[in-house]
Amino acid sequence: MGKIIAVANQKGGVGKTTTAINLAASLAVNDQRTLLVDADPQANASSGVGIRRGTLRRTLYHALILDEPLHNIIQPTELPALQVVPADRNLAGAEVELVNLEEREFVLRRVLENHRQQYDYIIIDCPPSLGLLTINALSAADSVLVPIQCEYFALEGVSELLDTLARIRRSFNPTLAIEGFLLTMFDERTNLSNQVMADLRDFYGKQVFETVITRNIRLAEAPSHGKPIILYDIKSRGANAYLQLAKEVISHDNQKGAWTRTERAAS
């Protein structure tokens, strides 16, 4: 069964979509069959992997609201192991239309359930708010990856986000785990970035990824070309960072798998 990771943060502008795109692409080049699900009406994850706006008749909206089979919506990308479920602005309407559906928080879970075996990883790019789309993503996910910008207000936002995740666990998804906190937009030249990193590591320890995403102009340019950073500039610091992040995610899962096998053998 493929692992579903929601990339989420209630605060906008933290590198959430950049992380979803580039983690998915980096997993794909590590021979992991990966599906990127764009659950944000802004559709930036879709355009960031080369899906041109307005060129598709079916998007995630049609799967959530009109029961369109997901295999009719999934699109290929330049990377053979990476596919995408695109979004469009109709998803903004889905927030309203989902309200009237039965078990409205679990629609995305049902949509993805029959496709988990086809992938090693499913990465969901969430909107920067706690609406029904984000709740659907967190209800469907096995874990949540939280990008955190290296600034003071980010520290305040983490505790609020943890409260939100606790409510999601109580109400909709009791097994939802934290994949990890990812430091983004890190500037090693500033005391503030270094202090935020030190504080987060003190508070959350190993839940903070070793990989840190530094500010990188090539990383900022890549979306305008409709490419993940590994296709835009494989030699850039941004590409190297996301490749390292992918290896961390895979390594964590391999370790958990080994622990599970050991526990089963012991029992």
mmCIF file of C-alpha atoms in Angstrom:
data_model
loop_
_atom_site.group_PDB
_atom_site.id
_atom_site.type_symbol
_atom_site.label_atom_id
_atom_site.label_comp_id
_atom_site.label_asym_id
_atom_site.label_seq_id
_atom_site.Cartn_x
_atom_site.Cartn_y
_atom_site.Cartn_z
ATOM 1 C CA MET A 1 0.000 0.000 0.000
ATOM 2 C CA GLY A 2 1.341 3.414 -0.956
ATOM 3 C CA LYS A 3 1.990 5.880 1.820
ATOM 4 C CA ILE A 4 -0.073 9.082 1.723
ATOM 5 C CA ILE A 5 1.717 12.217 2.931
ATOM 6 C CA ALA A 6 -0.154 15.517 3.213
ATOM 7 C CA VAL A 7 2.023 18.625 2.908
ATOM 8 C CA ALA A 8 0.211 21.144 5.058
ATOM 9 C CA ASN A 9 0.524 24.342 7.042
ATOM 10 C CA GLN A 10 -2.271 26.762 7.899
ATOM 11 C CA LYS A 11 0.156 29.617 7.288
ATOM 12 C CA GLY A 12 0.732 30.587 3.651
ATOM 13 C CA GLY A 13 4.035 31.448 1.994
ATOM 14 C CA VAL A 14 6.087 28.787 3.784
ATOM 15 C CA GLY A 15 7.176 26.766 0.751
ATOM 16 C CA LYS A 16 4.355 24.227 0.984
ATOM 17 C CA THR A 17 3.686 23.809 -2.744
ATOM 18 C CA THR A 18 7.392 24.017 -3.582
ATOM 19 C CA THR A 19 7.948 21.168 -1.133
ATOM 20 C CA ALA A 20 5.077 19.052 -2.487
ATOM 21 C CA ILE A 21 6.302 19.392 -6.076
ATOM 22 C CA ASN A 22 9.962 18.793 -5.384
ATOM 23 C CA LEU A 23 9.558 16.044 -2.803
ATOM 24 C CA ALA A 24 7.292 14.169 -5.224
ATOM 25 C CA ALA A 25 9.773 14.620 -8.086
ATOM 26 C CA SER A 26 12.719 13.607 -5.910
ATOM 27 C CA LEU A 27 10.928 10.468 -4.741
ATOM 28 C CA ALA A 28 10.216 9.640 -8.384
ATOM 29 C CA VAL A 29 13.883 9.852 -9.416
ATOM 30 C CA ASN A 30 14.654 7.550 -6.481
ATOM 31 C CA ASP A 31 12.587 4.872 -8.259
ATOM 32 C CA GLN A 32 9.504 5.433 -6.113
ATOM 33 C CA ARG A 33 6.199 5.368 -8.006
ATOM 34 C CA THR A 34 4.711 8.692 -6.926
ATOM 35 C CA LEU A 35 1.379 10.452 -7.359
ATOM 36 C CA LEU A 36 1.156 14.200 -6.685
ATOM 37 C CA VAL A 37 -2.375 15.281 -5.754
ATOM 38 C CA ASP A 38 -3.035 19.008 -6.128
ATOM 39 C CA ALA A 39 -5.775 19.821 -3.605
ATOM 40 C CA ASP A 40 -5.256 23.597 -3.734
ATOM 41 C CA PRO A 41 -7.625 25.658 -5.954
ATOM 42 C CA GLN A 42 -4.667 27.875 -6.899
ATOM 43 C CA ALA A 43 -3.366 24.826 -8.849
ATOM 44 C CA ASN A 44 0.273 25.846 -8.435
ATOM 45 C CA ALA A 45 1.424 22.271 -7.921
ATOM 46 C CA SER A 46 -0.191 21.355 -11.253
ATOM 47 C CA SER A 47 1.495 24.161 -13.183
ATOM 48 C CA GLY A 48 4.744 23.456 -11.319
ATOM 49 C CA VAL A 49 5.017 20.033 -12.966
ATOM 50 C CA GLY A 50 4.076 21.261 -16.429
ATOM 51 C CA ILE A 51 0.254 21.154 -16.507
ATOM 52 C CA ARG A 52 -0.823 24.283 -18.362
ATOM 53 C CA ARG A 53 -3.788 26.111 -16.898
ATOM 54 C CA GLY A 54 -7.071 25.653 -18.746
ATOM 55 C CA THR A 55 -5.887 22.720 -20.870
ATOM 56 C CA LEU A 56 -7.678 19.926 -18.969
ATOM 57 C CA ARG A 57 -11.377 19.092 -18.846
ATOM 58 C CA ARG A 58 -11.153 16.956 -15.715
ATOM 59 C CA THR A 59 -9.431 17.727 -12.423
ATOM 60 C CA LEU A 60 -9.623 16.690 -8.766
ATOM 61 C CA TYR A 61 -12.892 18.629 -8.542
ATOM 62 C CA HIS A 62 -14.561 16.136 -10.874
ATOM 63 C CA ALA A 63 -13.419 13.195 -8.721
ATOM 64 C CA LEU A 64 -14.579 14.771 -5.459
ATOM 65 C CA ILE A 65 -17.919 16.202 -6.558
ATOM 66 C CA LEU A 66 -18.925 14.413 -9.786
ATOM 67 C CA ASP A 67 -17.594 10.906 -9.007
ATOM 68 C CA GLU A 68 -15.305 10.892 -12.029
ATOM 69 C CA PRO A 69 -12.953 7.873 -11.850
ATOM 70 C CA LEU A 70 -9.486 8.991 -10.823
ATOM 71 C CA HIS A 71 -7.798 7.090 -13.653
ATOM 72 C CA ASN A 72 -9.541 9.471 -16.084
ATOM 73 C CA ILE A 73 -7.945 12.444 -14.326
ATOM 74 C CA ILE A 74 -4.370 11.322 -13.581
ATOM 75 C CA GLN A 75 -1.832 12.960 -15.913
ATOM 76 C CA PRO A 76 1.767 11.991 -16.769
ATOM 77 C CA THR A 77 4.748 14.300 -16.213
ATOM 78 C CA GLU A 78 8.252 14.502 -17.656
ATOM 79 C CA LEU A 79 9.375 12.036 -15.000
ATOM 80 C CA PRO A 80 8.244 8.474 -15.811
ATOM 81 C CA ALA A 81 7.640 7.567 -12.147
ATOM 82 C CA LEU A 82 5.680 10.740 -11.330
ATOM 83 C CA GLN A 83 2.014 11.296 -12.139
ATOM 84 C CA VAL A 84 -0.286 14.118 -11.050
ATOM 85 C CA VAL A 85 -3.937 14.648 -10.179
ATOM 86 C CA PRO A 86 -4.326 18.273 -11.300
ATOM 87 C CA ALA A 87 -6.439 21.025 -9.766
ATOM 88 C CA ASP A 88 -8.214 24.057 -11.124
ATOM 89 C CA ARG A 89 -10.182 26.986 -9.721
ATOM 90 C CA ASN A 90 -13.359 24.842 -9.552
ATOM 91 C CA LEU A 91 -11.899 23.338 -6.377
ATOM 92 C CA ALA A 92 -12.780 26.573 -4.605
ATOM 93 C CA GLY A 93 -16.421 25.658 -5.224
ATOM 94 C CA ALA A 94 -15.825 22.171 -3.898
ATOM 95 C CA GLU A 95 -15.356 23.643 -0.423
ATOM 96 C CA VAL A 96 -19.031 24.701 -0.567
ATOM 97 C CA GLU A 97 -20.384 21.648 -2.397
ATOM 98 C CA LEU A 98 -18.737 19.163 -0.043
ATOM 99 C CA VAL A 99 -20.768 20.578 2.859
ATOM 100 C CA ASN A 100 -23.904 18.808 1.645
ATOM 101 C CA LEU A 101 -22.304 15.387 1.131
ATOM 102 C CA GLU A 102 -22.474 12.460 3.544
ATOM 103 C CA GLU A 103 -19.202 11.854 5.391
ATOM 104 C CA ARG A 104 -17.874 14.932 3.659
ATOM 105 C CA GLU A 105 -14.509 14.746 5.469
ATOM 106 C CA PHE A 106 -13.681 11.357 3.902
ATOM 107 C CA VAL A 107 -14.422 11.935 0.202
ATOM 108 C CA LEU A 108 -10.751 12.234 -0.791
ATOM 109 C CA ARG A 109 -9.890 9.108 1.231
ATOM 110 C CA ARG A 110 -12.457 7.126 -0.773
ATOM 111 C CA VAL A 111 -11.184 8.580 -4.062
ATOM 112 C CA LEU A 112 -7.581 7.558 -3.320
ATOM 113 C CA GLU A 113 -8.205 4.224 -1.629
ATOM 114 C CA ASN A 114 -8.392 2.110 -4.788
ATOM 115 C CA HIS A 115 -5.179 3.627 -6.151
ATOM 116 C CA ARG A 116 -2.841 3.205 -3.185
ATOM 117 C CA GLN A 117 -1.470 -0.097 -4.422
ATOM 118 C CA GLN A 118 -0.310 1.508 -7.673
ATOM 119 C CA TYR A 119 2.096 3.894 -5.924
ATOM 120 C CA ASP A 120 4.824 3.907 -3.328
ATOM 121 C CA TYR A 121 3.976 7.478 -2.279
ATOM 122 C CA ILE A 122 1.002 9.798 -2.715
ATOM 123 C CA ILE A 123 1.846 13.430 -1.922
ATOM 124 C CA ILE A 124 -1.064 15.834 -1.329
ATOM 125 C CA ASP A 125 -0.523 19.582 -1.649
ATOM 126 C CA CYS A 126 -3.031 21.209 0.734
ATOM 127 C CA PRO A 127 -4.496 24.715 0.644
ATOM 128 C CA PRO A 128 -3.093 27.192 3.207
ATOM 129 C CA SER A 129 -6.233 27.060 5.359
ATOM 130 C CA LEU A 130 -8.213 24.605 7.462
ATOM 131 C CA GLY A 131 -11.186 24.207 5.139
ATOM 132 C CA LEU A 132 -12.857 21.010 3.989
ATOM 133 C CA LEU A 133 -10.193 20.344 1.347
ATOM 134 C CA THR A 134 -7.422 20.352 3.940
ATOM 135 C CA ILE A 135 -9.527 18.292 6.364
ATOM 136 C CA ASN A 136 -10.128 15.780 3.553
ATOM 137 C CA ALA A 137 -6.385 15.596 2.883
ATOM 138 C CA LEU A 138 -5.521 15.095 6.552
ATOM 139 C CA SER A 139 -8.273 12.504 6.942
ATOM 140 C CA ALA A 140 -6.882 10.553 3.975
ATOM 141 C CA ALA A 141 -3.198 10.840 4.928
ATOM 142 C CA ASP A 142 -0.974 8.480 6.868
ATOM 143 C CA SER A 143 1.228 11.386 7.903
ATOM 144 C CA VAL A 144 1.625 15.131 7.537
ATOM 145 C CA LEU A 145 4.797 16.953 6.509
ATOM 146 C CA VAL A 146 4.906 20.518 7.808
ATOM 147 C CA PRO A 147 7.070 23.107 6.022
ATOM 148 C CA ILE A 148 8.088 25.892 8.400
ATOM 149 C CA GLN A 149 9.628 29.153 7.264
ATOM 150 C CA CYS A 150 12.590 30.226 9.373
ATOM 151 C CA GLU A 151 11.031 33.298 10.970
ATOM 152 C CA TYR A 152 9.729 34.223 14.408
ATOM 153 C CA PHE A 153 5.996 33.923 13.699
ATOM 154 C CA ALA A 154 6.532 30.380 12.412
ATOM 155 C CA LEU A 155 7.293 29.250 15.947
ATOM 156 C CA GLU A 156 3.955 30.567 17.163
ATOM 157 C CA GLY A 157 2.167 28.815 14.296
ATOM 158 C CA VAL A 158 3.572 25.383 15.127
ATOM 159 C CA SER A 159 1.659 25.055 18.398
ATOM 160 C CA GLU A 160 -1.580 26.077 16.654
ATOM 161 C CA LEU A 161 -0.953 23.509 13.945
ATOM 162 C CA LEU A 162 -0.342 20.774 16.523
ATOM 163 C CA ASP A 163 -3.665 21.655 18.170
ATOM 164 C CA THR A 164 -5.334 21.303 14.760
ATOM 165 C CA LEU A 165 -3.721 17.915 14.163
ATOM 166 C CA ALA A 166 -4.867 16.752 17.588
ATOM 167 C CA ARG A 167 -8.462 17.655 16.681
ATOM 168 C CA ILE A 168 -8.142 15.834 13.343
ATOM 169 C CA ARG A 169 -6.905 12.722 15.175
ATOM 170 C CA ARG A 170 -9.789 12.846 17.651
ATOM 171 C CA SER A 171 -12.493 13.372 15.050
ATOM 172 C CA PHE A 172 -11.405 11.861 11.725
ATOM 173 C CA ASN A 173 -8.027 10.116 11.570
ATOM 174 C CA PRO A 174 -6.707 8.635 14.826
ATOM 175 C CA THR A 175 -3.585 7.177 13.153
ATOM 176 C CA LEU A 176 -2.395 10.425 11.539
ATOM 177 C CA ALA A 177 1.324 10.813 12.269
ATOM 178 C CA ILE A 178 3.738 13.704 11.868
ATOM 179 C CA GLU A 179 6.119 12.881 9.034
ATOM 180 C CA GLY A 180 8.322 15.744 10.137
ATOM 181 C CA PHE A 181 8.864 19.488 10.320
ATOM 182 C CA LEU A 182 10.825 20.858 7.357
ATOM 183 C CA LEU A 183 12.752 24.107 7.719
ATOM 184 C CA THR A 184 12.359 26.197 4.553
ATOM 185 C CA MET A 185 13.684 29.522 3.251
ATOM 186 C CA PHE A 186 16.655 29.144 5.566
ATOM 187 C CA ASP A 187 19.289 31.889 5.363
ATOM 188 C CA GLU A 188 22.460 30.830 7.143
ATOM 189 C CA ARG A 189 23.710 34.428 7.124
ATOM 190 C CA THR A 190 21.064 35.571 9.621
ATOM 191 C CA ASN A 191 20.953 34.978 13.342
ATOM 192 C CA LEU A 192 17.160 34.672 13.177
ATOM 193 C CA SER A 193 17.183 31.638 10.866
ATOM 194 C CA ASN A 194 19.759 29.908 13.009
ATOM 195 C CA GLN A 195 17.827 30.710 16.197
ATOM 196 C CA VAL A 196 14.530 29.412 14.766
ATOM 197 C CA MET A 197 16.277 26.212 13.693
ATOM 198 C CA ALA A 198 17.871 25.757 17.120
ATOM 199 C CA ASP A 199 14.568 26.368 18.924
ATOM 200 C CA LEU A 200 12.632 23.919 16.745
ATOM 201 C CA ARG A 201 15.262 21.222 17.185
ATOM 202 C CA ASP A 202 15.229 21.804 20.964
ATOM 203 C CA PHE A 203 11.434 21.545 21.152
ATOM 204 C CA TYR A 204 10.734 18.782 18.625
ATOM 205 C CA GLY A 205 13.999 16.862 18.344
ATOM 206 C CA LYS A 206 13.993 14.138 15.716
ATOM 207 C CA GLN A 207 10.630 15.266 14.383
ATOM 208 C CA VAL A 208 12.560 18.024 12.587
ATOM 209 C CA PHE A 209 14.128 16.807 9.349
ATOM 210 C CA GLU A 210 17.905 16.936 9.115
ATOM 211 C CA THR A 211 17.469 18.382 5.625
ATOM 212 C CA VAL A 212 17.103 22.164 5.527
ATOM 213 C CA ILE A 213 15.821 24.027 2.450
ATOM 214 C CA THR A 214 17.904 27.163 1.995
ATOM 215 C CA ARG A 215 16.858 30.233 0.038
ATOM 216 C CA ASN A 216 17.780 29.511 -3.574
ATOM 217 C CA ILE A 217 17.038 31.597 -6.669
ATOM 218 C CA ARG A 218 16.957 28.558 -8.970
ATOM 219 C CA LEU A 219 14.331 26.971 -6.737
ATOM 220 C CA ALA A 220 12.227 30.128 -7.046
ATOM 221 C CA GLU A 221 12.618 30.215 -10.845
ATOM 222 C CA ALA A 222 11.695 26.580 -11.545
ATOM 223 C CA PRO A 223 7.857 26.903 -11.222
ATOM 224 C CA SER A 224 7.733 29.593 -13.911
ATOM 225 C CA HIS A 225 9.197 27.002 -16.301
ATOM 226 C CA GLY A 226 6.732 24.294 -15.229
ATOM 227 C CA LYS A 227 9.507 22.054 -13.925
ATOM 228 C CA PRO A 228 10.583 20.589 -10.593
ATOM 229 C CA ILE A 229 14.003 21.821 -9.561
ATOM 230 C CA ILE A 230 15.701 18.520 -10.473
ATOM 231 C CA LEU A 231 14.654 19.043 -14.107
ATOM 232 C CA TYR A 232 15.318 22.772 -14.111
ATOM 233 C CA ASP A 233 18.780 22.739 -12.495
ATOM 234 C CA ILE A 234 19.933 19.420 -11.065
ATOM 235 C CA LYS A 235 23.187 21.008 -9.844
ATOM 236 C CA SER A 236 21.496 23.681 -7.713
ATOM 237 C CA ARG A 237 21.448 23.675 -3.908
ATOM 238 C CA GLY A 238 17.663 23.408 -4.027
ATOM 239 C CA ALA A 239 17.782 20.206 -6.086
ATOM 240 C CA ASN A 240 20.355 18.684 -3.755
ATOM 241 C CA ALA A 241 18.271 19.595 -0.691
ATOM 242 C CA TYR A 242 15.062 17.989 -1.976
ATOM 243 C CA LEU A 243 16.905 14.870 -3.101
ATOM 244 C CA GLN A 244 18.260 14.602 0.450
ATOM 245 C CA LEU A 245 14.758 15.105 1.861
ATOM 246 C CA ALA A 246 13.414 12.289 -0.319
ATOM 247 C CA LYS A 247 16.161 9.993 0.945
ATOM 248 C CA GLU A 248 15.264 10.903 4.540
ATOM 249 C CA VAL A 249 11.596 10.069 3.942
ATOM 250 C CA ILE A 250 12.477 6.743 2.308
ATOM 251 C CA SER A 251 14.991 5.940 5.044
ATOM 252 C CA HIS A 252 12.422 6.622 7.788
ATOM 253 C CA ASP A 253 9.956 4.263 6.110
ATOM 254 C CA ASN A 254 12.589 1.560 5.665
ATOM 255 C CA GLN A 255 13.473 1.810 9.371
ATOM 256 C CA LYS A 256 9.819 1.610 10.404
ATOM 257 C CA GLY A 257 9.365 -1.400 8.114
ATOM 258 C CA ALA A 258 12.347 -3.131 9.707
ATOM 259 C CA TRP A 259 10.981 -2.442 13.196
ATOM 260 C CA THR A 260 7.581 -3.812 12.201
ATOM 261 C CA ARG A 261 9.112 -7.002 10.785
ATOM 262 C CA THR A 262 11.187 -7.438 13.962
ATOM 263 C CA GLU A 263 8.126 -6.984 16.180
ATOM 264 C CA ARG A 264 6.154 -9.536 14.141
ATOM 265 C CA ALA A 265 9.013 -12.051 14.344
ATOM 266 C CA ALA A 266 9.258 -11.549 18.116
ATOM 267 C CA SER A 267 5.549 -12.140 18.563
#
